[in-house]
CSV table of C-alpha atoms in Angstrom, one decimal:
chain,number,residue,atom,x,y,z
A,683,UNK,CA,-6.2,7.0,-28.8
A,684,UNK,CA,-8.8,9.1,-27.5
A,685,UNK,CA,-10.9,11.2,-29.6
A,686,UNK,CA,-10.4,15.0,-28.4
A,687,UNK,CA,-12.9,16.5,-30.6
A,688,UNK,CA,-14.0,20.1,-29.6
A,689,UNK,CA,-17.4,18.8,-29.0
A,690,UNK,CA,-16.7,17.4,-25.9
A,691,UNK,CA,-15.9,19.9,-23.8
A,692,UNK,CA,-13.2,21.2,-21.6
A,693,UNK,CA,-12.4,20.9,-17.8
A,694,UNK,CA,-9.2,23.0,-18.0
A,695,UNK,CA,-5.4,23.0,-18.2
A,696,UNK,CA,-3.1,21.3,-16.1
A,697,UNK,CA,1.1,20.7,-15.6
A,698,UNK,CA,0.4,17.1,-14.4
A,699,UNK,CA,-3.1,15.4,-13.7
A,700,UNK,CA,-3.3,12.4,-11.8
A,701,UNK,CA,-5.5,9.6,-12.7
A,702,UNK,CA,-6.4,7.8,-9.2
A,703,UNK,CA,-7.3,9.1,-5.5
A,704,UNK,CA,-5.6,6.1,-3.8
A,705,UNK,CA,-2.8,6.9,-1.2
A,706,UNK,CA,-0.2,6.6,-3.9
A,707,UNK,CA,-1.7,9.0,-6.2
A,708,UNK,CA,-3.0,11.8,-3.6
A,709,UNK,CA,0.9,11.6,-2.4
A,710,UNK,CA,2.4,11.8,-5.8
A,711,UNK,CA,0.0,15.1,-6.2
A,712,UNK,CA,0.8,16.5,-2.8
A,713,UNK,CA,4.7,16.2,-3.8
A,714,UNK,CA,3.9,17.2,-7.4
A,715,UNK,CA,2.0,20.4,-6.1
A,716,UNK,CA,4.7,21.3,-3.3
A,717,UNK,CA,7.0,21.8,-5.5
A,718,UNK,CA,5.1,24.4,-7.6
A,719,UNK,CA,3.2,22.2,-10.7
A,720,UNK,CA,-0.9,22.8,-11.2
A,721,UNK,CA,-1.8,19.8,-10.3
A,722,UNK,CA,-5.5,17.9,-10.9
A,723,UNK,CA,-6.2,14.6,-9.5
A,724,UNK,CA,-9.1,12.9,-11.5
A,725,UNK,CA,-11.1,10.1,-9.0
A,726,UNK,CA,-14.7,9.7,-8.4
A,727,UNK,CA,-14.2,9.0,-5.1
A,728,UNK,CA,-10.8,9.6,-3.5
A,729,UNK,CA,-9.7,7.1,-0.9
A,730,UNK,CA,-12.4,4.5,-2.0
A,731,UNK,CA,-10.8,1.6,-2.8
A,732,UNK,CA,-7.5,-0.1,-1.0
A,733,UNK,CA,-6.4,2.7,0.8
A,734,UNK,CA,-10.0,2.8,2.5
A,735,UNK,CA,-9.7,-1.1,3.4
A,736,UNK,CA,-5.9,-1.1,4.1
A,737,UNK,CA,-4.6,-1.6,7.7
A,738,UNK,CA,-2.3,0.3,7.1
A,739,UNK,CA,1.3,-1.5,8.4
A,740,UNK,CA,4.3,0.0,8.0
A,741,UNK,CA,6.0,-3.2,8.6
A,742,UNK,CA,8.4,-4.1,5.9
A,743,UNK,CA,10.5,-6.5,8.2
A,744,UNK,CA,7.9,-8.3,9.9
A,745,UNK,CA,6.2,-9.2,6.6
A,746,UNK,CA,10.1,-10.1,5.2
A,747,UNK,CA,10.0,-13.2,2.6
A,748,UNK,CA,12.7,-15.3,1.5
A,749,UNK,CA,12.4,-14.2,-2.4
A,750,UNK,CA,11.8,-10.4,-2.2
A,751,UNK,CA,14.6,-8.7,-1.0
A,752,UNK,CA,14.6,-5.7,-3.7
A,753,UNK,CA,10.9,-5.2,-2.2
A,754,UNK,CA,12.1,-5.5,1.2
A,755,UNK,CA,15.1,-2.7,0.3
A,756,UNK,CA,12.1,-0.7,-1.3
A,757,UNK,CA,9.8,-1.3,2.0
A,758,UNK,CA,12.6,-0.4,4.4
A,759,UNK,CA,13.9,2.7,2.4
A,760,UNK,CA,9.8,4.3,2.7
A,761,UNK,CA,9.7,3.4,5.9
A,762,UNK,CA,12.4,5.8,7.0
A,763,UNK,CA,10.6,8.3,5.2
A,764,UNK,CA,7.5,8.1,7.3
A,765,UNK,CA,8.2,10.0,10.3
A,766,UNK,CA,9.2,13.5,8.6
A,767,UNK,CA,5.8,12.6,5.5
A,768,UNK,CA,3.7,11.7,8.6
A,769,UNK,CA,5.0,15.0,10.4
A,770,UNK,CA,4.9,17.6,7.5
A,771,UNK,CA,1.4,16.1,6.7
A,772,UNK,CA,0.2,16.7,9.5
A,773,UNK,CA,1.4,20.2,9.9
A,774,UNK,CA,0.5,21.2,6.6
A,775,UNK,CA,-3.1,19.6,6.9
A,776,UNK,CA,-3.8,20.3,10.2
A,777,UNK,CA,-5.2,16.3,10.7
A,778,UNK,CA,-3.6,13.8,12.5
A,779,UNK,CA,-2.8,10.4,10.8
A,780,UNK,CA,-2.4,8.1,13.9
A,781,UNK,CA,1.3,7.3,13.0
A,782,UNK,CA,2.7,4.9,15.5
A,783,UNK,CA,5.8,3.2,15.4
A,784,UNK,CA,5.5,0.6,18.8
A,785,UNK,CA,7.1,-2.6,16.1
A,786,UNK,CA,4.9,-5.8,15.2
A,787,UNK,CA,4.8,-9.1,17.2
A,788,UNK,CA,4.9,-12.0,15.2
A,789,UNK,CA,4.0,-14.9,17.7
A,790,UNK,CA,4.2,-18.8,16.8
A,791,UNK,CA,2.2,-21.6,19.1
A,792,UNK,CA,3.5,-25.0,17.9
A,793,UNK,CA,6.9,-26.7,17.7
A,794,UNK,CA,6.8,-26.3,13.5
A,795,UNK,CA,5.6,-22.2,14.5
A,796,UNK,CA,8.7,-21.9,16.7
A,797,UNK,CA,11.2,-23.8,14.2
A,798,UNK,CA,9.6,-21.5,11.4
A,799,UNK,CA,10.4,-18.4,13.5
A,800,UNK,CA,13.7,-19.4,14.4
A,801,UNK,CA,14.7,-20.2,10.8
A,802,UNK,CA,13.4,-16.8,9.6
A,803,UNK,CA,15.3,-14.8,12.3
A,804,UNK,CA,18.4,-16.2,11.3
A,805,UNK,CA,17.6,-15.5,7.8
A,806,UNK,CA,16.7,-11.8,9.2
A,807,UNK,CA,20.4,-12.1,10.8
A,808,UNK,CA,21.8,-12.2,7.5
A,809,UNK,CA,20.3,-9.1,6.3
A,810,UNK,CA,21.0,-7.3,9.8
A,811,UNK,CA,17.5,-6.8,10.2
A,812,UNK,CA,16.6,-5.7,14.0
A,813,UNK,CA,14.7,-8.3,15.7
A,814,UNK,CA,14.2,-9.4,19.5
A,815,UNK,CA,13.5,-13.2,20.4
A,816,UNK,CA,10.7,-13.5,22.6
A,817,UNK,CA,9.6,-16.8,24.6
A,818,UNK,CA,6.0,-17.2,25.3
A,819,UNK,CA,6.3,-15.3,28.7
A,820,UNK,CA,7.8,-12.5,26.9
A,821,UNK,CA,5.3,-12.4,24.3
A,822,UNK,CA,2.8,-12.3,27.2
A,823,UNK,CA,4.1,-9.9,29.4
A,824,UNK,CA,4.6,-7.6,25.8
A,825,UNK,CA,1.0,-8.2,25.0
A,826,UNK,CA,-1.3,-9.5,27.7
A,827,UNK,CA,-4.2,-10.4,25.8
A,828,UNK,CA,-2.1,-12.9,23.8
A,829,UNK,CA,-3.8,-16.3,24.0
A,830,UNK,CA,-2.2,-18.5,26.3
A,831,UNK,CA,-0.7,-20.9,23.7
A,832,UNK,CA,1.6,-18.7,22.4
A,833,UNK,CA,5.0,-20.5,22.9
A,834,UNK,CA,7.4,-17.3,21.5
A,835,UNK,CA,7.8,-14.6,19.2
A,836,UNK,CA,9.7,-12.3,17.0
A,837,UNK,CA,9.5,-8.4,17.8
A,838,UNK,CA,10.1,-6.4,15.0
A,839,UNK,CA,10.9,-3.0,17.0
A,840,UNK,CA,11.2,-0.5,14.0
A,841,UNK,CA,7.5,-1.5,12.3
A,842,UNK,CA,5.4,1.1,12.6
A,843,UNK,CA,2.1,1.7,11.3
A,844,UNK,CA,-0.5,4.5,10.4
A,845,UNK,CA,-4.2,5.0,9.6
A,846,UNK,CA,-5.0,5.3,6.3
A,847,UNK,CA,-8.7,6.8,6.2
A,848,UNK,CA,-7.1,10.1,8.1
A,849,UNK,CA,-3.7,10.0,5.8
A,850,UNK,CA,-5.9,10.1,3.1
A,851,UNK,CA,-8.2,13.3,4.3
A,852,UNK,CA,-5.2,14.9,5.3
A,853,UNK,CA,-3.9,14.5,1.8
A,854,UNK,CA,-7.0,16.2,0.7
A,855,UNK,CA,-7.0,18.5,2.8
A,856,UNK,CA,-3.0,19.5,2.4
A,857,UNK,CA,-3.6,19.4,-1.7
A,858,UNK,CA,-6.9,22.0,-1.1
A,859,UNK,CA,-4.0,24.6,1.0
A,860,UNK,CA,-1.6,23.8,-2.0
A,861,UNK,CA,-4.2,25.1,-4.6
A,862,UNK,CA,-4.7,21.6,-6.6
A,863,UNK,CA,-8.0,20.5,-7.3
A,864,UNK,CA,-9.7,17.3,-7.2
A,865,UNK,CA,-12.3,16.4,-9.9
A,866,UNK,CA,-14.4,13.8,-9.0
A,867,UNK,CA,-15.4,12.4,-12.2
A,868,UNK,CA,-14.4,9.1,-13.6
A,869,UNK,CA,-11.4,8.5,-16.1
A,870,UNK,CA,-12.9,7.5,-19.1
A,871,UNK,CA,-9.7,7.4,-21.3
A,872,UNK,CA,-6.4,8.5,-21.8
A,873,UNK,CA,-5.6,11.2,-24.4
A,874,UNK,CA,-2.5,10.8,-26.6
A,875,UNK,CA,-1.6,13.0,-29.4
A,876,UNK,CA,1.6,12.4,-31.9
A,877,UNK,CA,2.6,9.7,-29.5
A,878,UNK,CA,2.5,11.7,-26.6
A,879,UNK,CA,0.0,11.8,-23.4
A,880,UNK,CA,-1.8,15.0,-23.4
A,881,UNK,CA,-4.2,14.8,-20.3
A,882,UNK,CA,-7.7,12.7,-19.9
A,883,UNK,CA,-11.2,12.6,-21.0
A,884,UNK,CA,-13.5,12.5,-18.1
A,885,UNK,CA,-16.4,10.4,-17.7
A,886,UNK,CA,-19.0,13.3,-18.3
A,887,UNK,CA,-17.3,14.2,-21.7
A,888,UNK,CA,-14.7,16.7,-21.0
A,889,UNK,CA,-11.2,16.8,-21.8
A,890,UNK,CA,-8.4,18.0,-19.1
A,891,UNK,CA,-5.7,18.7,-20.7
A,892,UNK,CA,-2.0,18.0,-19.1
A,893,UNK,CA,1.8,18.3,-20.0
A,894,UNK,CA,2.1,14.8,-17.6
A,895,UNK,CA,-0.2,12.3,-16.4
A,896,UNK,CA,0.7,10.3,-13.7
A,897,UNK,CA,-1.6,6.7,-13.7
A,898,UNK,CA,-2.1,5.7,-10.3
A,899,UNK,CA,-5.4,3.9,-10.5
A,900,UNK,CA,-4.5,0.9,-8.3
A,901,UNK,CA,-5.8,-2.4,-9.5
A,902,UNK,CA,-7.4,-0.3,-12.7
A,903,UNK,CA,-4.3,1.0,-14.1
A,904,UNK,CA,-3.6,-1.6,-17.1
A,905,UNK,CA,-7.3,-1.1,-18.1
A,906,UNK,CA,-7.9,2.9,-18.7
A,907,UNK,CA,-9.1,3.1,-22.7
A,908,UNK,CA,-6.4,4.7,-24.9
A,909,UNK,CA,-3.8,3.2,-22.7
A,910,UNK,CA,-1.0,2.3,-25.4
A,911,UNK,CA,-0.8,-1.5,-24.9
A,912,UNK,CA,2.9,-1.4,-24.8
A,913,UNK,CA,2.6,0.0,-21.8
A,914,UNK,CA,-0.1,-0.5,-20.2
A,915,UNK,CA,1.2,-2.2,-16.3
A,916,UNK,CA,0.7,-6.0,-15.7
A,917,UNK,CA,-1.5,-5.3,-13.1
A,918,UNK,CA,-3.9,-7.7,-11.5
A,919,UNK,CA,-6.6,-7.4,-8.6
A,920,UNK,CA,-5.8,-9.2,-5.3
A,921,UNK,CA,-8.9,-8.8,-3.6
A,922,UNK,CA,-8.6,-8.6,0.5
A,923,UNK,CA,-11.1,-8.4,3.2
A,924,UNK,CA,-10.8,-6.6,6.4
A,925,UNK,CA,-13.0,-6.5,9.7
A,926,UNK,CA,-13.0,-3.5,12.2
A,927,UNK,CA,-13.2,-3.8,15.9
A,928,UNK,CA,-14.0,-1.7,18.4
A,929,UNK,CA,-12.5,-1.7,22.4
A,930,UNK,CA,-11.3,0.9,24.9
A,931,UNK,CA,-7.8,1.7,23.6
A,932,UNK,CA,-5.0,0.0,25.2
A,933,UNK,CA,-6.6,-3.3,24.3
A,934,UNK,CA,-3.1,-4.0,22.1
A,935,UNK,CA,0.0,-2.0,22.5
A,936,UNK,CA,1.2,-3.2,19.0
A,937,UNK,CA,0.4,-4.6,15.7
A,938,UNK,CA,0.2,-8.6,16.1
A,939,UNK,CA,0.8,-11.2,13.8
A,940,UNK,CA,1.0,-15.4,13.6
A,941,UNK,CA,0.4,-17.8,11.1
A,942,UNK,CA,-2.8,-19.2,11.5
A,943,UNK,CA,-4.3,-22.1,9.9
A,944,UNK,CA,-1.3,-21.7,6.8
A,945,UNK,CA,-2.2,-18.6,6.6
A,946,UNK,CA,-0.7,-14.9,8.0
A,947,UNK,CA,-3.1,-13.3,10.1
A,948,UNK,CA,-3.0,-9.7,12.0
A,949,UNK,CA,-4.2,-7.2,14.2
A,950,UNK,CA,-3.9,-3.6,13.8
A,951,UNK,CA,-4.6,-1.2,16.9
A,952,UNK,CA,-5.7,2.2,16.7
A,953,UNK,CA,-5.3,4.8,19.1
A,954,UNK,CA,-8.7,5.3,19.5
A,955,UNK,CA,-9.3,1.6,20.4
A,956,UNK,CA,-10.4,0.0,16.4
A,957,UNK,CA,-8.6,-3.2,16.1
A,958,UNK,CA,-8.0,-4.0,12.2
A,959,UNK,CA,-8.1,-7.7,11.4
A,960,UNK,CA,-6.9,-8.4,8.2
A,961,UNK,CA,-6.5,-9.7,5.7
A,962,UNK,CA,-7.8,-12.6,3.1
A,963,UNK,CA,-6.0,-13.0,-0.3
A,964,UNK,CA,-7.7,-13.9,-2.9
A,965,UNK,CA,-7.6,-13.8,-7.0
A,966,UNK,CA,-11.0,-13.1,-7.7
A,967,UNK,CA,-10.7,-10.7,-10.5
A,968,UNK,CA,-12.3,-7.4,-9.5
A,969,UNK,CA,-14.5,-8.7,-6.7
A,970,UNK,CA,-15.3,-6.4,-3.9
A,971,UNK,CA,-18.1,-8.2,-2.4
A,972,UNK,CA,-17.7,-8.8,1.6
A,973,UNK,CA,-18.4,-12.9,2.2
A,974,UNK,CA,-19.4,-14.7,5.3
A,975,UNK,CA,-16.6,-17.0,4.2
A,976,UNK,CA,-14.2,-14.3,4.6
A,977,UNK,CA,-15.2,-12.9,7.8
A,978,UNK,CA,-15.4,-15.9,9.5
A,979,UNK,CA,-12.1,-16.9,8.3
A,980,UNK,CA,-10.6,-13.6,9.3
A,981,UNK,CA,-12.3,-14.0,13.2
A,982,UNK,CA,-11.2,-17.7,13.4
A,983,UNK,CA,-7.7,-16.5,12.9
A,984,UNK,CA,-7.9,-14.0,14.9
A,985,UNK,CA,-9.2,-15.4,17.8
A,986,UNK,CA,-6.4,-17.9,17.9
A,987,UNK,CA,-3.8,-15.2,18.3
A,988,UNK,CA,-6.0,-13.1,20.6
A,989,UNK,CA,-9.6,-14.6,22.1
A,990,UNK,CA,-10.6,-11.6,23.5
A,991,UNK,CA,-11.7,-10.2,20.2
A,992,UNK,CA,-14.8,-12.0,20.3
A,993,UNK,CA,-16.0,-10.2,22.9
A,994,UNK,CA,-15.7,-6.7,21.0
A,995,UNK,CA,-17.9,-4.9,18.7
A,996,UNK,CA,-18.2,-5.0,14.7
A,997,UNK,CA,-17.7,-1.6,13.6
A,998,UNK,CA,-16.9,-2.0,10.2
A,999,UNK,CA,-16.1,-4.3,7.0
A,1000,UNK,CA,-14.3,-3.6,3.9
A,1001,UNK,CA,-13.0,-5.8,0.9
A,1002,UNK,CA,-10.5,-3.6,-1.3
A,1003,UNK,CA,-8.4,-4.7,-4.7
A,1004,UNK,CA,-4.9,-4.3,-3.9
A,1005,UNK,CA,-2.8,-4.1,-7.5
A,1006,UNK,CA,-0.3,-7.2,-7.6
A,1007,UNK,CA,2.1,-7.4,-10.6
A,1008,UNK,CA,3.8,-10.6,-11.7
A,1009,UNK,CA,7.1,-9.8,-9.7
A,1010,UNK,CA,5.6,-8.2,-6.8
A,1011,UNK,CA,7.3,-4.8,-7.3
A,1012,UNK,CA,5.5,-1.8,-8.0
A,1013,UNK,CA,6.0,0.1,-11.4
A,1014,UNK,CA,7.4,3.9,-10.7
A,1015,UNK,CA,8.2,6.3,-13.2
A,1016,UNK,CA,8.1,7.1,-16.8
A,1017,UNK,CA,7.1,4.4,-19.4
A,1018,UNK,CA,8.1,4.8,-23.2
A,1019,UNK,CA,5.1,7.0,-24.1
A,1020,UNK,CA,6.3,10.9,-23.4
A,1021,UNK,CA,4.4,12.3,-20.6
A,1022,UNK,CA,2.7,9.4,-19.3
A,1023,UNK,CA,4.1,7.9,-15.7
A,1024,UNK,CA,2.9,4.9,-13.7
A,1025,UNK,CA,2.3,5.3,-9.6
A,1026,UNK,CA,0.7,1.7,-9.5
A,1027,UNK,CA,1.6,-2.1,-8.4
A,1028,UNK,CA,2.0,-1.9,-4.9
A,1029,UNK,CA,-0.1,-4.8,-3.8
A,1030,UNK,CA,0.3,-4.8,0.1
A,1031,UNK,CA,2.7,-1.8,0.4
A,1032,UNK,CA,0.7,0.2,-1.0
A,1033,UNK,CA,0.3,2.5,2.6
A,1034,UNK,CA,4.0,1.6,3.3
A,1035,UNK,CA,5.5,2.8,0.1
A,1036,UNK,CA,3.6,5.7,-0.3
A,1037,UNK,CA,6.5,8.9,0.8
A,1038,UNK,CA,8.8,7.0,-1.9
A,1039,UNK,CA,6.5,6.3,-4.4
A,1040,UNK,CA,5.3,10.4,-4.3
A,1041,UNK,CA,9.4,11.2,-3.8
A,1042,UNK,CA,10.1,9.2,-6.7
A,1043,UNK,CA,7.5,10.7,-8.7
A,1044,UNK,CA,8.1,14.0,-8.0
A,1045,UNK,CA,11.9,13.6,-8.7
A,1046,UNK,CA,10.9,12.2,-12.4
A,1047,UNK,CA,8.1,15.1,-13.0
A,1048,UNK,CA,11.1,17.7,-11.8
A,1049,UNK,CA,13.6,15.7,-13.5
A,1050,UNK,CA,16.3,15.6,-10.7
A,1051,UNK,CA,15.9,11.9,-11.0
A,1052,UNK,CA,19.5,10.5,-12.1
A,1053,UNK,CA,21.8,11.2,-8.8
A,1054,UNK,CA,18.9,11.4,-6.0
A,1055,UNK,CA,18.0,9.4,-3.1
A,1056,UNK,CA,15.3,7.5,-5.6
A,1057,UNK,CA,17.4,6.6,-8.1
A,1058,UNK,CA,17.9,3.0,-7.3
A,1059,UNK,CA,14.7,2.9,-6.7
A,1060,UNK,CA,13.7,4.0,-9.9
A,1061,UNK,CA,15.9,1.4,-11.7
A,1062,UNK,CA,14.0,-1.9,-9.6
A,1063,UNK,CA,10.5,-0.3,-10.2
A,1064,UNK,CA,10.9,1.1,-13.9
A,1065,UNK,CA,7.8,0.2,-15.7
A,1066,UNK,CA,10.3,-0.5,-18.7
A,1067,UNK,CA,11.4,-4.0,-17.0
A,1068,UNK,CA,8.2,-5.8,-18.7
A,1069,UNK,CA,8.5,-4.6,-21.9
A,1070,UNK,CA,12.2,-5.4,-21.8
A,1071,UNK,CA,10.9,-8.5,-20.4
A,1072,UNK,CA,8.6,-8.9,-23.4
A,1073,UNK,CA,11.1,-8.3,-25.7
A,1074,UNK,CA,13.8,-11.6,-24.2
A,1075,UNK,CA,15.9,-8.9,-22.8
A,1076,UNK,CA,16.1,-6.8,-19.6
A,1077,UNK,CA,15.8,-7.9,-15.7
A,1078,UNK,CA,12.1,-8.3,-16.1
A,1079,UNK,CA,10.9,-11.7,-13.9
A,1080,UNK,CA,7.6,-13.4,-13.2
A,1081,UNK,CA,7.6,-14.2,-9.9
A,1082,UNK,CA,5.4,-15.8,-7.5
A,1083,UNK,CA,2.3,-14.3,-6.3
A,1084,UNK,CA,1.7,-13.6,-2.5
């Protein structure tokens, strides 16, 4: 528990205060504030960490595994939402996001590549997700700059995909026109008081008071001080690195990917010609250094899907922390401490899951939870299931680890 003393100061009164200027938490406070709470979000820097390196994919079919259905269900349900969020975001804010929805290309080059594909569009099949065969001349004529050994493909029409930098300043700006505020001052505990979470002390000693506090701290969120340990999130950094491009738009019409080397490799366009390669994996704890090892490994892959990007300028690198859990699923919604919810866990989806995360959030700060659209949602991501899990009961799991 953190020590409120009167000493320390005070940085006002709030309904709900956010801990966390990520995508998730600036979308949980836009939702939050729409519907009429005083909202604060709480980040030194808002948009700093993963949502600043993220590609941004809305692609929950092309990046479909074998073992994750409920976060495919999760990934397809968001992505529904993104049209009307991306529109009324826009609107509100005045920004545009770049949201584009031209589907992903998944290409193979070998005769294991192709086998690979065809066994995961018949597993796609089952679960009546819409994909086109390609052969290598389709690929081609989809994509041009394709490299020449590409020997077919999968096309995931409905995979869409936005930027994240400009989602993120139009949050800002959307949450300024709403009335919220932003302090940007570093979480430096959480406050509870008779069992319940009462706001946060700030870095620079002053207390912000709050009915609800909604923890959406990314790859932080199991660490803030005062956290209850019973439910503090099983969340672990998965550190990523990304490399920006720059061409004359038009260079690619769509996001690509292909296994490369083992490994999944992709290219992101923007509309104002950045190509996003991305992106490494790696458990380094919280690492955010940018390594030649990574860079090279992310143009080696890239180049064997499309060779022209050597010729292109460096505009940018980034390595972010995205914030795995043990079953891959985010955790959503209230925990067992009164007035404290979780926004956190997304690992990759973190840009992808963003309209249901805030949806679901702002359903369980209103309370219309139990009968809405989120409500099955709720149940997968409850941050309950690893306590449960603790405990030997419950539908808690372990996982692997992408």
């Amino acid at each position: 528990m953190v020590d409120t003393g009167a000493d320390s100061g005070s940085a006002g009164a709030a309904d709900v205060v956010v801990v966390g200027g990520g995508i998730a938490g600036l979308s949980v406070a836009w939702r939050a504030a729409a519907a009429g709470h005083k909202v604060v979000v709480a980040d030194p820097s808002p948009g700093s960490g993963a949502t600043h390196a993220a590609a941004g994919m809305l692609a929950p079919v092309s990046e479909v595994t074998y073992t994750e259905e409920p976060l495919l269900r999760l990934g397809l349900a968001s992505l529904e939402l993104w049209p009307a969020f991306a529109a009324e975001l826009s609107e509100e804010s005045g920004l545009d996001v770049d949201h584009r929805a031209d589907g992903t290309l998944d290409v193979a080059f070998g005769a294991d590549d192709l086998a690979a594909l065809d066994e995961l569009a018949e597993f796609m099949g089952k679960l009546d997700l819409p994909v086109e065969r390609l052969t290598g001349r389709e690929c081609r004529r989809a994509e041009p700059m394709l490299a020449p050994s590409v020997r077919g493909g999968l096309l995931a029409p409905g995979d869409a995909w936005v930027d994240p930098r400009r989602v993120t300043a139009a949050l800002l700006a959307a949450l300024s026109r709403r009335g919220a505020s932003v302090v940007r001052e570093r979480v430096a505990g959480l406050v509870v008081e008779r069992g319940a979470a009462r706001g946060v002390l700030l870095g620079d000693g002053r207390a912000l008071a709050a009915e609800r506090v909604v923890l959406a701290a990314g790859a932080w969120s199991g660490t803030l001080p005062g956290l209850p340990p019973e439910v503090a999130p099983p969340v672990r950094p998965v550190k990523g690195q990304i490399m920006r491009l720059r061409g004359a738009p038009g260079f690619l019409g769509r996001c690509v990917r292909g296994v490369v080397h083992g490994s999944s490799a992709y290219l992101v366009p923007r509309g104002d010609g950045e190509i996003v390669l991305g992106a490494t994996q790696e458990e380094m704890g919280f690492d955010t250094r940018v390594t030649a090892g990574g860079l090279w490994e992310l143009l080696r892959d890239a180049r064997e899907l499309v060779p022209g990007v050597t010729e292109l300028e460096v505009s940018g690198l980034s390595a972010g922390l995205r914030p795995g859990t043990p079953d891959n699923l985010p955790v959503l919604g209230a925990t067992a401490i009164e007035g404290l919810l979780l926004a956190s866990g997304h690992h990759r989806g973190g840009v992808l899951l963003a309209p249901l995360t805030a949806g679901l959030l702002a359903a369980e700060l209103d309370a219309t939870l139990a009968g809405s659209a989120y409500e099955d949602a709720a149940a997968v991501c409850s941050p309950r299931r690893f306590h449960r899990a603790a405990h030997g009961s419950g539908n808690g799991t372990t996982g692997h680890h992408r």
